[in-house]
């Protein structure tokens, strides 16, 4: 199995190299050269299997020679052992033909644990074999950083440094990053906002001496290993509702387009998915693009669903690549337009191809609040703001095909927003009970490249 870049000018890589590299050298994103398919019988055989067994069958063809069969089974088993629900990704029913896929039973209470826990295991195995170490640096507005720290803490071949904007993450999110006591975890409170953190991360990757010296690696949502891990729960949920003998649809709260792109891969693999619906908050660049065919950057307006406050949706490039018939030169041109003019226009053929695959909708702040309150009254479920956005758009797209809406975070991760919307005080689940009692360990640092690289070098040489 080979991986190619969406911009057509980077070397083809194996699964392992694509995962360890993250971003391709030509600025593109890695995708499989061909997407393996599963037969109807192979999908039918998944009925009743554990999440881990389904994960193995779905992901095995993508991994190629990078891991042995038994080894890969063990990595999957270890990745999900810390989840607080035996089903890993349980389904709940919201209405006669509307289901909620709960993706928040992992250690940091958001769906990012599904991918991050597995790539933590895969990084460790690959690096041990190579006798290499890497330094993972990430920037976060909250969920990615805590998921990465949980996944990489205590691993031998990895140091993990997470930059978050000081004073701008929720207390639960901050404590998830600052309370792990493992010495390879470094939480950095940067004096700036999230855009500053992301800009400093880019600076570090562009500082080639530093990058090579410390072995810098990235695990942001464009990493193919993360997308792949997310394909699994589309299969596990669809099969429990009767696939492949019955079609299903999905609605996905979307920011960086990683999660919904995983659904698109599931469909290409042969899962009978009818609709794939993009649900955005007021930062609705993806919805506007689907409506108008023009991808136009506007300012981000902070919302109560902060993990979807995005104006450059990185993984969308992968969908564009397919919509343009896998023409890397066409993608390079679009991205050039983007950096020169802050926008690009999608060709008629490509936008039609995208509209064949994806529907979309947008939810305002007021509607999000309304939905949290309404869902509680209609179903007894307390939804986080991101999941509520999904549920509302899911409701609007109901048909005779069962609709599965992805619940991307636990409401306890966003207690203030949930309380304001419906009056409920959501407590942390029992497995996170001690979060407010543990000591915090965090290093304040200036919003400055050399301050950051000096600090990282010092920590590594201790
Ligand atoms: C990251 C995140 C999203 C958006 O997922 P993408 O893969 O970026 O589209 C939605 N909800 C929550 C809670 C998240 O943490």
Coordinates of C-alpha atoms and ligand atoms in Angstrom, one line a residue:
X1 CA 0.0 0.0 0.0
X2 CA 1.5 3.3 -1.2
X3 CA 0.6 6.8 -0.1
X4 CA 0.7 9.8 -2.5
X5 CA 0.5 13.6 -1.9
X6 CA -2.5 15.7 -2.9
X7 CA -0.1 18.1 -4.6
X8 CA 1.6 15.4 -6.7
X9 CA 5.2 16.4 -6.0
X10 CA 6.3 14.5 -2.9
X11 CA 7.7 11.0 -2.9
X12 CA 5.3 8.1 -2.4
X13 CA 5.5 6.7 1.1
X14 CA 4.6 3.6 3.1
X15 CA 1.9 3.8 5.7
X16 CA 4.6 4.0 8.4
X17 CA 6.5 6.9 6.8
X18 CA 3.3 8.8 5.9
X19 CA 2.2 8.5 9.5
X20 CA 5.6 9.6 10.9
X21 CA 5.9 12.5 8.4
X22 CA 2.5 14.0 8.7
X23 CA 2.6 16.8 6.1
X24 CA 4.1 16.0 2.7
X25 CA 7.2 17.9 1.6
X26 CA 5.3 19.6 -1.2
X27 CA 2.8 21.0 1.4
X28 CA 0.2 18.4 0.4
X29 CA -1.6 15.7 2.4
X30 CA -1.0 12.0 2.0
X31 CA -3.8 9.8 0.7
X32 CA -3.8 6.1 -0.2
X33 CA -3.0 5.5 -3.9
X34 CA -6.1 3.3 -4.1
X35 CA -8.7 2.8 -1.4
X36 CA -9.1 -0.9 -0.6
X37 CA -12.6 -2.2 -0.6
X38 CA -14.5 -4.7 1.5
X39 CA -17.1 -7.1 0.0
X40 CA -20.7 -7.2 1.2
X41 CA -19.9 -10.5 2.9
X42 CA -16.9 -9.1 4.7
X43 CA -18.9 -6.3 6.1
X44 CA -21.8 -8.6 7.1
X45 CA -19.3 -10.7 9.0
X46 CA -18.6 -7.7 11.3
X47 CA -22.0 -8.0 12.9
X48 CA -21.6 -8.7 16.6
X49 CA -17.8 -8.4 16.7
X50 CA -16.0 -6.2 19.3
X51 CA -14.9 -2.7 18.3
X52 CA -11.3 -3.9 18.3
X53 CA -12.0 -6.8 15.9
X54 CA -13.9 -4.5 13.5
X55 CA -11.0 -2.0 13.8
X56 CA -8.6 -4.7 12.7
X57 CA -10.6 -5.7 9.7
X58 CA -11.2 -2.1 8.6
X59 CA -7.7 -0.8 9.0
X60 CA -5.5 -3.9 8.2
X61 CA -5.5 -3.4 4.4
X62 CA -4.2 0.2 4.8
X63 CA -1.3 -0.6 6.9
X64 CA 0.6 -2.9 4.5
X65 CA 3.9 -4.2 5.7
X66 CA 4.3 -1.6 8.4
X67 CA 3.1 -3.9 11.2
X68 CA 2.7 -7.6 11.5
X69 CA -0.9 -9.1 12.0
X70 CA -0.5 -10.0 15.7
X71 CA 1.4 -6.8 16.4
X72 CA -1.3 -4.7 14.8
X73 CA -4.0 -6.5 16.8
X74 CA -2.1 -5.8 20.0
X75 CA -1.6 -2.1 19.2
X76 CA -5.4 -1.8 18.7
X77 CA -6.2 -3.6 21.9
X78 CA -3.9 -1.4 23.9
X79 CA -5.2 1.8 22.3
X80 CA -8.8 1.2 23.4
X81 CA -8.2 -0.5 26.7
X82 CA -8.5 2.8 28.6
X83 CA -12.0 3.6 27.3
X84 CA -14.7 3.8 29.9
X85 CA -17.3 1.9 27.8
X86 CA -17.2 -1.7 26.6
X87 CA -18.7 -0.9 23.3
X88 CA -16.1 1.9 22.8
X89 CA -18.5 3.8 20.5
X90 CA -22.0 3.1 21.7
X91 CA -25.2 4.1 19.8
X92 CA -28.2 5.7 21.5
X93 CA -31.5 6.5 20.0
X94 CA -32.7 10.1 19.8
X95 CA -35.9 9.7 17.7
X96 CA -37.6 7.0 15.6
X97 CA -35.0 7.0 12.9
X98 CA -32.2 9.1 14.5
X99 CA -29.3 7.7 16.4
X100 CA -26.4 9.3 18.4
X101 CA -22.9 7.8 18.1
X102 CA -21.2 8.5 21.4
X103 CA -17.5 9.1 20.7
X104 CA -16.6 10.6 24.1
X105 CA -15.9 7.6 26.3
X106 CA -12.1 7.9 25.8
X107 CA -9.7 9.3 28.4
X108 CA -10.1 13.0 27.4
X109 CA -13.8 12.8 26.6
X110 CA -13.7 13.8 22.9
X111 CA -13.6 11.7 19.7
X112 CA -10.0 12.7 19.2
X113 CA -9.0 9.9 21.6
X114 CA -10.0 7.3 19.0
X115 CA -7.3 8.4 16.7
X116 CA -4.7 9.7 19.1
X117 CA -4.7 6.7 21.4
X118 CA -4.0 4.4 18.3
X119 CA -1.3 6.6 16.8
X120 CA 0.4 6.8 20.2
X121 CA 0.7 3.0 20.0
X122 CA 1.8 3.0 16.4
X123 CA 4.4 5.7 16.8
X124 CA 5.9 3.8 19.8
X125 CA 6.1 0.5 17.9
X126 CA 7.5 2.1 14.7
X127 CA 10.1 4.1 16.5
X128 CA 11.2 1.2 18.7
X129 CA 11.9 -0.8 15.6
X130 CA 13.8 2.0 14.0
X131 CA 15.7 2.8 17.2
X132 CA 14.6 6.5 16.8
X133 CA 13.2 9.1 19.1
X134 CA 10.9 12.0 18.1
X135 CA 9.7 15.2 19.7
X136 CA 6.0 15.9 19.1
X137 CA 5.0 19.5 19.3
X138 CA 1.4 20.5 19.0
X139 CA -0.7 23.6 19.3
X140 CA -4.2 23.3 20.7
X141 CA -7.3 25.2 21.5
X142 CA -8.1 22.4 24.0
X143 CA -9.1 19.0 22.7
X144 CA -6.2 18.0 20.5
X145 CA -3.6 18.8 23.1
X146 CA -5.2 16.9 25.9
X147 CA -5.8 13.8 23.6
X148 CA -2.2 13.9 22.5
X149 CA -0.8 14.2 26.0
X150 CA -3.0 11.2 27.2
X151 CA -1.8 9.2 24.2
X152 CA 1.9 9.8 24.4
X153 CA 2.5 10.2 28.1
X154 CA 5.0 7.7 29.5
X155 CA 6.0 6.4 26.0
X156 CA 9.8 5.8 25.8
X157 CA 10.6 7.2 22.3
X158 CA 8.6 10.4 22.4
X159 CA 8.6 13.7 24.2
X160 CA 5.4 15.7 23.8
X161 CA 5.2 19.5 24.0
X162 CA 1.8 21.1 23.8
X163 CA 1.4 24.8 23.4
X164 CA -1.9 26.3 24.5
X165 CA -3.0 29.9 24.8
X166 CA -2.6 30.9 28.4
X167 CA -6.0 31.7 30.0
X168 CA -8.0 30.7 26.9
X169 CA -8.8 27.1 27.5
X170 CA -11.5 25.7 29.8
X171 CA -10.4 24.6 33.3
X172 CA -11.2 20.9 32.4
X173 CA -9.1 21.2 29.2
X174 CA -6.2 22.9 31.0
X175 CA -6.1 20.3 33.9
X176 CA -6.2 17.5 31.4
X177 CA -2.9 18.9 30.0
X178 CA -1.2 20.0 33.2
X179 CA -1.9 17.1 35.6
X180 CA -0.3 14.1 34.0
X181 CA 2.9 13.5 36.0
X182 CA 5.0 11.6 33.3
X183 CA 8.3 13.3 32.7
X184 CA 8.0 13.2 28.9
X185 CA 4.9 15.5 29.0
X186 CA 5.5 19.2 28.7
X187 CA 2.5 21.6 28.9
X188 CA 3.4 25.1 27.7
X189 CA 1.2 28.1 28.4
X190 CA 2.0 30.5 25.6
X191 CA 1.3 34.3 26.2
X192 CA -0.9 34.7 23.1
X193 CA -3.9 33.3 21.4
X194 CA -4.5 30.0 19.5
X195 CA -3.4 31.6 16.2
X196 CA -0.1 32.6 17.9
X197 CA 0.5 29.0 19.0
X198 CA -0.2 27.7 15.5
X199 CA 2.1 30.3 14.0
X200 CA 4.9 29.3 16.4
X201 CA 4.4 25.6 15.5
X202 CA 4.8 26.4 11.8
X203 CA 7.9 28.5 12.6
X204 CA 9.4 25.4 14.4
X205 CA 8.8 23.2 11.4
X206 CA 10.3 25.8 9.1
X207 CA 13.4 26.0 11.3
X208 CA 15.1 23.1 9.6
X209 CA 18.2 23.0 11.9
X210 CA 16.0 22.7 14.9
X211 CA 13.6 20.3 13.2
X212 CA 16.3 17.9 12.2
X213 CA 18.2 18.2 15.5
X214 CA 15.3 17.2 17.8
X215 CA 13.4 15.0 15.3
X216 CA 10.2 17.1 15.2
X217 CA 7.0 15.2 14.4
X218 CA 3.4 16.4 14.0
X219 CA 0.2 14.7 15.0
X220 CA -2.4 17.3 13.9
X221 CA -5.5 16.2 12.2
X222 CA -4.0 16.0 8.7
X223 CA -2.0 13.0 9.8
X224 CA -3.3 10.0 7.7
X225 CA -3.0 7.7 10.7
X226 CA -5.6 9.8 12.5
X227 CA -8.1 9.8 9.6
X228 CA -7.8 6.0 9.3
X229 CA -8.6 5.3 12.9
X230 CA -11.8 7.3 12.5
X231 CA -13.0 5.2 9.6
X232 CA -13.7 2.3 12.1
X233 CA -16.7 3.7 14.0
X234 CA -18.6 4.4 10.7
X235 CA -18.4 0.6 10.2
X236 CA -19.2 -0.4 13.7
X237 CA -22.2 1.8 14.0
X238 CA -23.6 1.1 10.5
X239 CA -23.3 -2.6 11.0
X240 CA -25.1 -2.5 14.3
X241 CA -28.0 -0.8 12.5
X242 CA -28.2 -3.5 9.8
X243 CA -25.5 -2.6 7.2
X244 CA -24.6 -3.9 4.6
X245 CA -28.2 -5.1 4.2
X246 CA -29.5 -1.6 5.1
X247 CA -28.2 1.8 4.1
X248 CA -27.4 4.4 6.8
X249 CA -26.7 8.2 6.8
X250 CA -24.3 10.2 8.9
X251 CA -24.3 13.8 10.2
X252 CA -20.9 15.0 11.4
X253 CA -20.1 18.2 13.4
X254 CA -17.2 19.5 11.3
X255 CA -14.2 21.8 11.6
X256 CA -11.0 20.6 10.0
X257 CA -12.9 18.0 7.9
X258 CA -11.0 15.1 9.3
X259 CA -13.9 13.2 10.9
X260 CA -16.3 13.5 8.0
X261 CA -13.5 12.6 5.5
X262 CA -13.1 9.3 7.4
X263 CA -16.8 8.7 6.7
X264 CA -16.2 9.3 3.0
X265 CA -13.4 6.7 3.1
X266 CA -15.7 4.3 4.7
X267 CA -18.2 4.8 1.8
X268 CA -15.4 4.3 -0.7
X269 CA -14.5 1.1 1.0
X270 CA -18.0 -0.2 0.3
X271 CA -20.0 0.7 3.4
X272 CA -23.5 1.6 2.1
X273 CA -23.8 5.2 3.2
X274 CA -26.6 7.3 1.7
X275 CA -26.0 10.8 3.0
X276 CA -22.9 12.3 4.6
X277 CA -23.9 15.6 6.1
X278 CA -21.5 18.4 7.1
X279 CA -22.7 20.3 10.2
X280 CA -21.0 23.6 10.9
X281 CA -21.4 26.3 13.5
X282 CA -21.4 30.0 12.6
X283 CA -17.9 29.7 11.2
X284 CA -19.5 28.1 8.2
X285 CA -16.8 28.2 5.5
X286 CA -17.6 24.6 4.5
X287 CA -21.3 25.1 4.2
X288 CA -20.8 28.3 2.2
X289 CA -18.4 26.5 -0.1
X290 CA -20.9 23.7 -0.7
X291 CA -23.6 26.3 -1.5
X292 CA -21.6 28.7 -3.7
X293 CA -18.6 26.8 -5.0
X294 CA -16.3 29.5 -3.6
X295 CA -14.0 28.8 -0.7
X296 CA -13.6 32.2 0.9
X297 CA -11.8 32.8 4.2
X298 CA -13.5 35.1 6.7
X299 CA -12.5 36.0 10.3
X300 CA -13.3 33.4 13.0
X301 CA -16.0 34.4 15.4
X302 CA -15.5 32.6 18.7
X303 CA -18.5 30.3 19.5
X304 CA -19.7 28.0 22.2
X305 CA -18.4 25.1 20.1
X306 CA -14.8 26.2 20.0
X307 CA -13.4 23.0 18.5
X308 CA -15.2 23.9 15.2
X309 CA -14.0 27.5 15.2
X310 CA -11.9 27.1 12.1
X311 CA -11.5 29.1 8.8
X312 CA -8.9 26.9 7.1
X313 CA -10.3 23.4 6.9
X314 CA -7.1 21.4 6.2
X315 CA -8.5 18.0 5.4
X316 CA -10.9 19.5 2.8
X317 CA -7.9 19.3 0.4
X318 CA -8.2 15.5 0.4
X319 CA -11.8 15.7 -0.8
X320 CA -10.9 18.3 -3.4
X321 CA -8.2 16.0 -4.7
X322 CA -10.7 13.3 -5.5
X323 CA -13.3 15.9 -6.8
X324 CA -10.6 17.1 -9.3
X325 CA -9.9 13.5 -10.5
X326 CA -6.7 13.3 -8.4
X327 CA -5.1 16.1 -10.3
X328 CA -2.2 17.4 -8.1
X329 CA -1.5 20.4 -10.3
X330 CA -5.1 21.6 -10.0
X331 CA -4.8 21.4 -6.2
X332 CA -1.5 23.3 -6.2
X333 CA -3.2 26.0 -8.2
X334 CA -6.2 26.3 -5.8
X335 CA -3.8 26.5 -2.8
X336 CA -1.8 29.2 -4.5
X337 CA -5.0 31.2 -5.1
X338 CA -5.8 30.7 -1.4
X339 CA -2.5 32.1 -0.2
X340 CA -2.5 35.0 -2.7
X341 CA -6.2 36.0 -2.5
X342 CA -7.6 34.3 0.6
X343 CA -10.1 32.4 -1.6
X344 CA -10.4 30.0 -4.5
X345 CA -13.3 29.0 -6.8
X346 CA -14.0 25.3 -7.4
X347 CA -14.6 24.2 -11.0
X348 CA -18.1 23.3 -12.0
X349 CA -17.2 19.6 -12.4
X350 CA -15.5 19.4 -9.0
X351 CA -18.3 21.1 -7.0
X352 CA -20.8 18.8 -8.6
X353 CA -18.7 15.8 -7.6
X354 CA -18.5 17.2 -4.0
X355 CA -22.3 17.8 -3.9
X356 CA -22.8 14.2 -4.9
X357 CA -20.9 13.1 -1.8
X358 CA -21.8 15.7 0.8
X359 CA -24.8 17.6 2.0
X360 CA -24.3 20.5 4.5
X361 CA -26.0 22.8 7.0
X362 CA -25.1 25.6 9.5
X363 CA -26.3 26.2 13.0
X364 CA -26.3 29.6 14.8
X365 CA -25.4 30.1 18.5
X366 CA -29.0 30.6 19.4
X367 CA -30.1 27.5 17.6
X368 CA -27.3 25.5 19.3
X369 CA -28.6 26.6 22.7
X370 CA -32.2 25.8 21.7
X371 CA -31.2 22.3 20.5
X372 CA -29.4 21.5 23.8
X373 CA -32.5 22.4 25.7
X374 CA -34.9 20.7 23.3
X375 CA -32.9 17.4 23.1
X376 CA -32.9 17.2 26.9
X377 CA -36.6 17.6 26.9
X378 CA -37.3 15.2 24.1
X379 CA -34.7 12.5 24.9
X380 CA -33.2 13.1 28.4
X381 CA -29.8 13.4 26.7
X382 CA -27.5 16.3 27.6
X383 CA -25.5 17.2 24.5
X384 CA -22.3 19.2 24.2
X385 CA -22.6 22.2 21.9
X386 CA -20.7 20.4 19.0
X387 CA -22.9 17.3 19.2
X388 CA -26.0 19.5 19.4
X389 CA -25.1 21.2 16.1
X390 CA -24.9 17.7 14.6
X391 CA -28.2 16.6 16.1
X392 CA -30.0 19.7 14.7
X393 CA -28.7 19.2 11.2
X394 CA -29.3 15.4 11.5
X395 CA -32.9 16.1 12.4
X396 CA -33.2 18.3 9.3
X397 CA -32.0 15.5 7.1
X398 CA -34.1 12.6 8.3
X399 CA -35.6 10.2 5.8
X400 CA -36.5 6.5 5.7
X401 CA -32.7 5.7 6.0
X402 CA -31.5 5.7 9.6
X403 CA -29.5 8.8 10.5
X404 CA -26.5 8.5 12.8
X405 CA -25.2 11.8 14.3
X406 CA -21.7 11.8 15.7
X407 CA -21.5 13.1 19.3
X408 CA -18.0 14.4 19.3
X409 CA -17.5 15.4 23.0
X410 CA -18.9 14.8 26.5
X411 CA -21.0 17.6 27.8
X412 CA -18.7 17.7 30.9
X413 CA -16.0 19.2 28.7
X414 CA -18.1 22.3 28.1
X415 CA -19.9 22.7 31.4
X416 CA -20.5 26.5 31.3
X417 CA -22.1 26.4 27.8
X418 CA -24.3 23.4 28.7
X419 CA -25.4 25.0 31.9
X420 CA -26.3 28.3 30.2
X421 CA -28.3 26.4 27.5
X422 CA -30.3 24.0 29.7
X423 CA -29.6 24.7 33.3
X424 CA -27.9 21.3 33.9
X425 CA -24.7 21.0 35.9
X426 CA -22.9 18.1 34.2
X427 CA -20.3 16.4 36.4
X428 CA -17.2 14.7 35.2
X429 CA -17.7 10.9 34.7
X430 CA -16.3 8.8 37.5
X431 CA -13.1 7.8 35.7
X432 CA -12.1 11.5 35.6
X433 CA -13.1 12.2 39.2
X434 CA -9.7 13.2 40.6
X435 CA -9.0 15.9 37.9
X436 CA -9.5 18.8 40.3
X437 CA -7.4 17.3 43.1
X438 CA -4.2 16.7 41.2
X439 CA -1.2 19.0 41.1
X440 CA -0.6 21.0 37.9
X441 CA 2.7 21.3 36.1
X442 CA 2.9 23.9 33.4
X443 CA 5.6 26.2 32.0
X444 CA 4.7 29.7 31.0
X445 CA 6.5 30.8 27.9
X446 CA 6.7 33.9 25.7
X447 CA 5.1 33.9 22.2
X448 CA 8.5 33.8 20.6
X449 CA 10.3 31.1 18.5
X450 CA 13.7 31.3 20.2
X451 CA 12.2 31.2 23.7
X452 CA 10.4 28.0 22.7
X453 CA 13.3 26.3 20.9
X454 CA 15.6 27.1 23.8
X455 CA 13.1 25.7 26.3
X456 CA 12.6 22.5 24.3
X457 CA 16.4 21.9 23.9
X458 CA 16.9 22.4 27.6
X459 CA 14.2 19.9 28.5
X460 CA 15.6 17.3 26.1
X461 CA 19.1 17.6 27.4
X462 CA 18.2 17.1 31.0
Ligands
LIG1 C1 -12.0 18.4 16.7 C2 -13.5 18.5 17.1 C3 -14.5 18.6 16.1 C4 -14.2 18.8 14.6 O1 -13.6 17.7 14.0 P1 -12.9 17.8 12.6 O2 -12.3 16.4 12.4 O3 -11.8 18.9 12.8 O4 -13.9 18.2 11.6 C5 -15.8 18.6 16.5 N1 -16.2 18.4 17.8 C6 -15.2 18.3 18.8 C7 -15.7 18.2 20.2 C8 -13.9 18.3 18.4 O5 -12.9 18.2 19.4

